[in-house]
CSV table of C-alpha atoms in Angstrom, one decimal:
chain,number,residue,atom,x,y,z
T,30,UNK,CA,125.4,92.3,69.2
T,31,UNK,CA,125.9,90.8,72.7
T,32,UNK,CA,125.3,92.0,76.2
T,33,UNK,CA,128.2,92.9,78.5
T,34,UNK,CA,128.4,90.0,81.0
T,35,UNK,CA,129.7,90.6,84.5
T,36,UNK,CA,130.3,87.8,87.0
T,37,UNK,CA,128.7,88.3,90.4
T,38,UNK,CA,131.2,88.5,93.3
T,39,UNK,CA,131.6,85.4,95.5
T,40,UNK,CA,132.6,85.8,99.1
T,41,UNK,CA,133.3,83.1,101.7
T,42,UNK,CA,133.0,83.3,105.5
T,43,UNK,CA,131.2,86.6,105.6
T,44,UNK,CA,129.9,87.4,109.1
T,45,UNK,CA,126.8,89.5,109.8
T,46,UNK,CA,129.0,92.4,110.8
T,47,UNK,CA,131.1,92.2,107.6
T,48,UNK,CA,128.0,91.9,105.5
T,49,UNK,CA,126.4,95.0,107.0
T,50,UNK,CA,129.6,97.0,106.9
T,51,UNK,CA,131.2,96.0,103.6
T,52,UNK,CA,128.6,94.3,101.3
T,53,UNK,CA,125.1,95.6,102.1
T,54,UNK,CA,125.8,99.3,101.5
T,55,UNK,CA,127.1,98.7,98.0
T,56,UNK,CA,123.6,97.5,96.9
T,57,UNK,CA,125.0,94.9,94.4
T,58,UNK,CA,124.3,91.2,94.2
T,59,UNK,CA,126.8,88.9,96.0
T,60,UNK,CA,127.1,85.2,96.4
T,61,UNK,CA,127.8,84.2,100.0
T,62,UNK,CA,129.6,80.9,100.4
T,63,UNK,CA,130.2,78.7,103.5
T,64,UNK,CA,127.1,79.9,105.4
T,65,UNK,CA,125.7,77.8,108.2
T,66,UNK,CA,122.3,76.8,107.0
T,67,UNK,CA,121.4,73.8,109.2
T,68,UNK,CA,120.7,70.2,108.3
T,69,UNK,CA,118.6,71.0,105.3
T,70,UNK,CA,121.5,70.8,102.9
T,71,UNK,CA,121.9,67.0,103.7
T,72,UNK,CA,118.4,66.0,104.8
T,73,UNK,CA,116.2,67.5,102.0
T,74,UNK,CA,116.2,64.6,99.6
T,75,UNK,CA,113.2,63.9,97.4
T,76,UNK,CA,112.1,61.1,99.6
T,77,UNK,CA,112.4,63.1,102.8
T,78,UNK,CA,110.5,66.1,101.3
T,79,UNK,CA,107.7,63.9,100.2
T,80,UNK,CA,107.2,62.4,103.7
T,81,UNK,CA,108.2,65.2,106.1
T,82,UNK,CA,105.0,67.1,106.0
T,83,UNK,CA,102.7,64.1,105.8
T,84,UNK,CA,99.8,64.5,103.4
T,85,UNK,CA,99.9,68.3,103.1
T,86,UNK,CA,98.6,69.5,99.7
T,87,UNK,CA,100.4,72.3,97.9
T,88,UNK,CA,99.6,74.2,94.8
T,89,UNK,CA,102.2,74.1,92.1
T,90,UNK,CA,102.8,75.8,88.7
T,91,UNK,CA,102.8,73.3,85.8
T,92,UNK,CA,103.9,74.1,82.3
T,93,UNK,CA,104.6,72.1,79.1
T,94,UNK,CA,107.5,74.5,78.3
T,95,UNK,CA,110.6,75.3,80.3
T,96,UNK,CA,110.2,79.1,80.1
T,97,UNK,CA,107.3,80.1,82.4
T,98,UNK,CA,105.7,83.4,81.4
T,99,UNK,CA,103.7,85.2,84.1
T,100,UNK,CA,102.5,87.8,81.5
T,101,UNK,CA,100.8,85.2,79.2
T,102,UNK,CA,100.2,82.7,82.0
T,103,UNK,CA,101.5,79.7,80.0
T,104,UNK,CA,101.1,77.5,83.1
T,105,UNK,CA,98.3,76.0,85.2
T,106,UNK,CA,98.0,75.4,88.9
T,107,UNK,CA,97.6,71.9,90.4
T,108,UNK,CA,97.3,70.5,93.9
T,109,UNK,CA,99.3,67.4,93.2
T,110,UNK,CA,102.5,66.4,91.5
T,111,UNK,CA,102.2,63.8,88.8
T,112,UNK,CA,105.5,63.0,87.0
T,113,UNK,CA,105.1,63.0,83.2
T,114,UNK,CA,108.4,63.9,81.5
T,115,UNK,CA,106.9,66.5,79.3
T,116,UNK,CA,105.9,69.0,82.0
T,117,UNK,CA,107.8,71.4,84.3
T,118,UNK,CA,107.0,72.0,87.9
T,119,UNK,CA,107.5,75.0,90.2
T,120,UNK,CA,106.4,75.3,93.8
T,121,UNK,CA,106.3,78.8,95.3
T,122,UNK,CA,104.9,78.5,98.8
T,123,UNK,CA,102.2,81.0,99.8
T,124,UNK,CA,100.3,81.8,103.0
T,125,UNK,CA,97.2,80.0,104.1
T,126,UNK,CA,95.2,82.7,102.3
T,127,UNK,CA,97.5,83.9,99.4
T,128,UNK,CA,95.6,87.2,99.2
T,129,UNK,CA,96.1,88.0,102.9
T,130,UNK,CA,98.9,85.9,104.4
T,131,UNK,CA,102.6,86.0,103.6
T,132,UNK,CA,104.6,82.9,103.0
T,133,UNK,CA,106.5,81.7,106.1
T,134,UNK,CA,108.1,78.3,106.2
T,135,UNK,CA,107.7,78.2,109.9
T,136,UNK,CA,103.9,78.3,109.5
T,137,UNK,CA,103.3,76.4,106.2
T,138,UNK,CA,106.1,73.8,106.6
T,139,UNK,CA,106.9,73.7,110.3
T,140,UNK,CA,108.7,70.3,110.1
T,141,UNK,CA,111.0,71.5,107.3
T,142,UNK,CA,111.6,74.8,109.1
T,143,UNK,CA,113.3,73.0,112.0
T,144,UNK,CA,116.0,71.9,109.5
T,145,UNK,CA,116.9,75.4,108.4
T,146,UNK,CA,119.1,78.0,110.0
T,147,UNK,CA,118.2,81.3,108.2
T,148,UNK,CA,121.1,83.8,108.0
T,149,UNK,CA,119.5,86.7,110.0
T,150,UNK,CA,121.6,89.5,108.6
T,151,UNK,CA,118.8,91.9,109.4
T,152,UNK,CA,116.8,92.9,112.5
T,153,UNK,CA,114.0,90.5,113.5
T,154,UNK,CA,111.3,93.3,113.0
T,155,UNK,CA,112.5,93.7,109.4
T,156,UNK,CA,111.5,90.1,108.5
T,157,UNK,CA,108.8,89.9,105.8
T,158,UNK,CA,108.6,86.3,104.4
T,159,UNK,CA,110.4,83.0,103.9
T,160,UNK,CA,109.4,81.4,100.7
T,161,UNK,CA,109.9,77.7,100.1
T,162,UNK,CA,110.6,76.8,96.5
T,163,UNK,CA,111.0,73.6,94.5
T,164,UNK,CA,111.9,73.6,90.7
T,165,UNK,CA,112.2,70.8,88.2
T,166,UNK,CA,115.3,70.6,86.0
T,167,UNK,CA,115.4,73.0,83.1
T,168,UNK,CA,112.7,75.4,84.5
T,169,UNK,CA,113.3,79.1,83.7
T,170,UNK,CA,111.3,81.8,85.6
T,171,UNK,CA,110.5,85.2,84.1
T,172,UNK,CA,112.7,88.2,84.7
T,173,UNK,CA,111.2,90.4,87.4
T,174,UNK,CA,112.1,92.6,90.3
T,175,UNK,CA,111.1,92.7,94.0
T,176,UNK,CA,110.7,95.8,96.1
T,177,UNK,CA,112.4,94.2,99.2
T,178,UNK,CA,116.0,92.9,99.7
T,179,UNK,CA,116.2,89.1,99.9
T,180,UNK,CA,118.5,86.1,100.2
T,181,UNK,CA,118.0,83.3,97.7
T,182,UNK,CA,119.3,80.2,99.7
T,183,UNK,CA,120.1,77.3,97.4
T,184,UNK,CA,119.6,74.3,99.6
T,185,UNK,CA,119.9,71.5,97.0
T,186,UNK,CA,120.5,71.4,93.3
T,187,UNK,CA,122.1,74.1,91.0
T,188,UNK,CA,120.8,77.3,89.5
T,189,UNK,CA,122.0,79.9,87.1
T,190,UNK,CA,120.9,83.4,87.9
T,191,UNK,CA,121.0,86.4,85.5
T,192,UNK,CA,120.5,89.8,87.0
T,193,UNK,CA,120.1,93.4,85.7
T,194,UNK,CA,120.7,96.6,87.5
T,195,UNK,CA,117.6,98.9,88.3
T,196,UNK,CA,119.2,101.6,86.1
T,197,UNK,CA,118.9,99.3,83.1
T,198,UNK,CA,115.1,99.2,83.4
T,199,UNK,CA,114.7,101.3,80.1
T,200,UNK,CA,116.2,98.4,78.1
T,201,UNK,CA,114.2,95.5,79.7
T,202,UNK,CA,110.8,96.2,78.1
T,203,UNK,CA,108.8,96.2,81.3
T,204,UNK,CA,105.2,95.2,81.9
T,205,UNK,CA,104.7,96.1,85.6
T,206,UNK,CA,107.4,94.3,87.6
T,207,UNK,CA,108.2,91.9,84.8
T,208,UNK,CA,110.2,91.9,81.6
T,209,UNK,CA,108.6,90.9,78.3
T,210,UNK,CA,112.0,89.3,77.2
T,211,UNK,CA,111.6,85.7,78.1
T,212,UNK,CA,114.7,84.2,76.6
T,213,UNK,CA,117.6,86.3,77.9
T,214,UNK,CA,120.1,84.1,76.2
T,215,UNK,CA,118.6,84.4,72.7
T,216,UNK,CA,116.4,87.5,72.7
T,217,UNK,CA,114.4,88.6,69.7
T,218,UNK,CA,116.4,91.7,68.9
T,219,UNK,CA,114.1,92.8,66.2
T,220,UNK,CA,111.3,93.0,68.7
T,221,UNK,CA,113.6,94.1,71.6
T,222,UNK,CA,116.5,96.0,70.0
T,223,UNK,CA,117.5,97.9,73.2
T,224,UNK,CA,117.9,94.7,75.3
T,225,UNK,CA,121.6,94.4,74.4
T,226,UNK,CA,122.3,97.7,76.2
T,227,UNK,CA,121.4,96.1,79.6
T,228,UNK,CA,124.5,95.0,81.5
T,229,UNK,CA,124.1,91.3,82.4
T,230,UNK,CA,125.3,90.1,85.8
T,231,UNK,CA,125.5,86.3,86.2
T,232,UNK,CA,126.2,83.7,88.8
T,233,UNK,CA,125.9,79.9,89.3
T,234,UNK,CA,124.5,78.7,92.6
T,235,UNK,CA,125.4,75.3,94.1
T,236,UNK,CA,123.9,73.7,97.2
T,237,UNK,CA,124.7,75.8,100.2
T,238,UNK,CA,125.2,79.1,98.3
T,239,UNK,CA,123.3,82.2,99.3
T,240,UNK,CA,122.7,85.0,96.8
T,241,UNK,CA,121.9,88.5,98.1
T,242,UNK,CA,119.5,90.2,95.7
T,243,UNK,CA,119.1,93.9,96.5
T,244,UNK,CA,115.6,95.4,96.1
T,245,UNK,CA,114.8,96.5,92.5
T,246,UNK,CA,117.4,94.3,90.9
T,247,UNK,CA,115.9,92.2,88.0
T,248,UNK,CA,116.6,88.5,88.1
T,249,UNK,CA,116.0,85.6,85.8
T,250,UNK,CA,116.5,82.1,87.3
T,251,UNK,CA,117.1,78.8,85.5
T,252,UNK,CA,117.2,75.5,87.5
T,253,UNK,CA,120.0,73.5,86.0
T,254,UNK,CA,118.8,70.4,87.9
T,255,UNK,CA,116.0,69.6,90.3
T,256,UNK,CA,116.5,71.8,93.3
T,257,UNK,CA,115.0,73.2,96.6
T,258,UNK,CA,115.5,76.7,97.7
T,259,UNK,CA,114.4,79.2,100.3
T,260,UNK,CA,113.9,82.9,99.7
T,261,UNK,CA,114.0,85.2,102.7
T,262,UNK,CA,112.7,88.8,102.2
T,263,UNK,CA,113.1,91.7,104.6
T,264,UNK,CA,112.1,95.3,104.7
T,265,UNK,CA,114.9,97.8,104.5
T,266,UNK,CA,112.6,100.9,104.1
T,267,UNK,CA,110.4,102.1,107.0
T,268,UNK,CA,107.4,99.7,107.4
T,269,UNK,CA,104.9,102.4,106.4
T,270,UNK,CA,106.6,102.7,103.0
T,271,UNK,CA,105.2,99.4,101.8
T,272,UNK,CA,101.7,98.5,100.5
T,273,UNK,CA,99.9,96.8,103.4
T,274,UNK,CA,98.1,94.5,101.0
T,275,UNK,CA,101.4,93.1,99.6
T,276,UNK,CA,101.8,89.4,100.4
T,277,UNK,CA,104.5,88.7,97.8
T,278,UNK,CA,106.9,91.5,98.4
T,279,UNK,CA,106.6,92.8,94.8
T,280,UNK,CA,104.0,95.7,95.0
T,281,UNK,CA,105.6,99.1,94.5
T,282,UNK,CA,106.0,101.2,97.6
T,283,UNK,CA,103.0,103.4,98.2
T,284,UNK,CA,104.8,106.7,97.3
T,285,UNK,CA,106.0,105.2,94.0
T,286,UNK,CA,102.4,104.1,93.2
T,287,UNK,CA,101.1,107.5,93.9
T,288,UNK,CA,103.8,109.1,91.7
T,289,UNK,CA,103.0,106.8,88.8
T,290,UNK,CA,99.3,107.7,89.1
T,291,UNK,CA,100.2,111.4,89.1
T,292,UNK,CA,102.4,110.8,86.0
T,293,UNK,CA,99.6,109.0,84.2
T,294,UNK,CA,97.2,112.0,84.9
T,295,UNK,CA,99.9,114.4,83.6
T,296,UNK,CA,100.4,112.4,80.4
T,297,UNK,CA,96.6,112.3,79.9
T,298,UNK,CA,96.6,116.1,80.2
T,299,UNK,CA,99.3,116.4,77.6
T,300,UNK,CA,96.9,114.7,75.1
T,301,UNK,CA,95.0,118.0,75.0
T,302,UNK,CA,97.9,119.5,73.1
T,303,UNK,CA,98.8,119.2,69.4
T,304,UNK,CA,101.4,116.6,68.7
T,305,UNK,CA,104.3,119.1,68.3
T,306,UNK,CA,103.6,120.7,71.6
T,307,UNK,CA,102.9,117.3,73.3
T,308,UNK,CA,106.3,116.1,72.2
T,309,UNK,CA,108.1,119.2,73.3
T,310,UNK,CA,106.6,119.3,76.8
T,311,UNK,CA,106.9,115.6,77.3
T,312,UNK,CA,110.7,116.0,76.7
T,313,UNK,CA,110.8,118.9,79.2
T,314,UNK,CA,109.1,116.6,81.7
T,315,UNK,CA,111.7,113.9,81.2
T,316,UNK,CA,114.5,116.4,81.6
T,317,UNK,CA,113.0,117.6,84.8
T,318,UNK,CA,112.6,114.1,86.2
T,319,UNK,CA,116.2,113.3,85.3
T,320,UNK,CA,117.4,116.6,87.0
T,321,UNK,CA,115.4,116.1,90.2
T,322,UNK,CA,115.3,112.3,90.7
T,323,UNK,CA,118.1,110.4,88.8
T,324,UNK,CA,121.1,109.3,90.8
T,325,UNK,CA,124.6,110.0,89.5
T,326,UNK,CA,126.6,107.7,91.8
T,327,UNK,CA,125.9,104.2,90.4
T,328,UNK,CA,129.0,102.0,90.4
């Protein structure tokens, strides 16, 4: 049993107007090539990065295995970067206070920010964050979704990105915003038998490529070699739709959170019924949700 694999479309020379008219409304991942990203693609060597911001300390994820798991937290945080060969490193920049401030390369890494020309294919007031990332070779990040649209800008190095549509959420064994299936290439099908039903979208990013990841699309990223990237997130829903305490761009919209809370209360109420009745009315509830809320126009 194997997943259906679909290659993500690759488009070159897409202007802002073309993106907003032809690409953005389709709500599917696309690799944009030939974008003007500034001098970062040539300047950001290891030596330059280690010196550009002086003695600034950063917190990194450190793991002894390549597949980092946010559910079991199989990594630790450190404020320095030793270089033993048996550990994997991942830097995900955060605000000065990670609980209150968003990541913004212009604030956390102002020298590096001068080297980057961010593709502003959105209005300035929609901007949410710009996340600076460094990954060691072989590192694999857990499959998850974000609630905002974003560009993954691959500045140096190469990545493989595997994506899954929001409609395939029933097959991804979710725990919050994350999938329990860590190894998407060799999944444990005895434990996760429905995973093969999820259609797998895949692309390979090289230096200078920009991947558009629409909100709610699941993505799993492997760094095929040491690399530096920048994620830019923006709000495409009205600003009041988002959780004001969200500094990472991955908290469910407030209306969705309320709906889930209401559902949890409804399910608890069903527990008052005998099993036969509980099963019957639960199925009626599912049918009602499908009738009232499911889309029928997915491509």
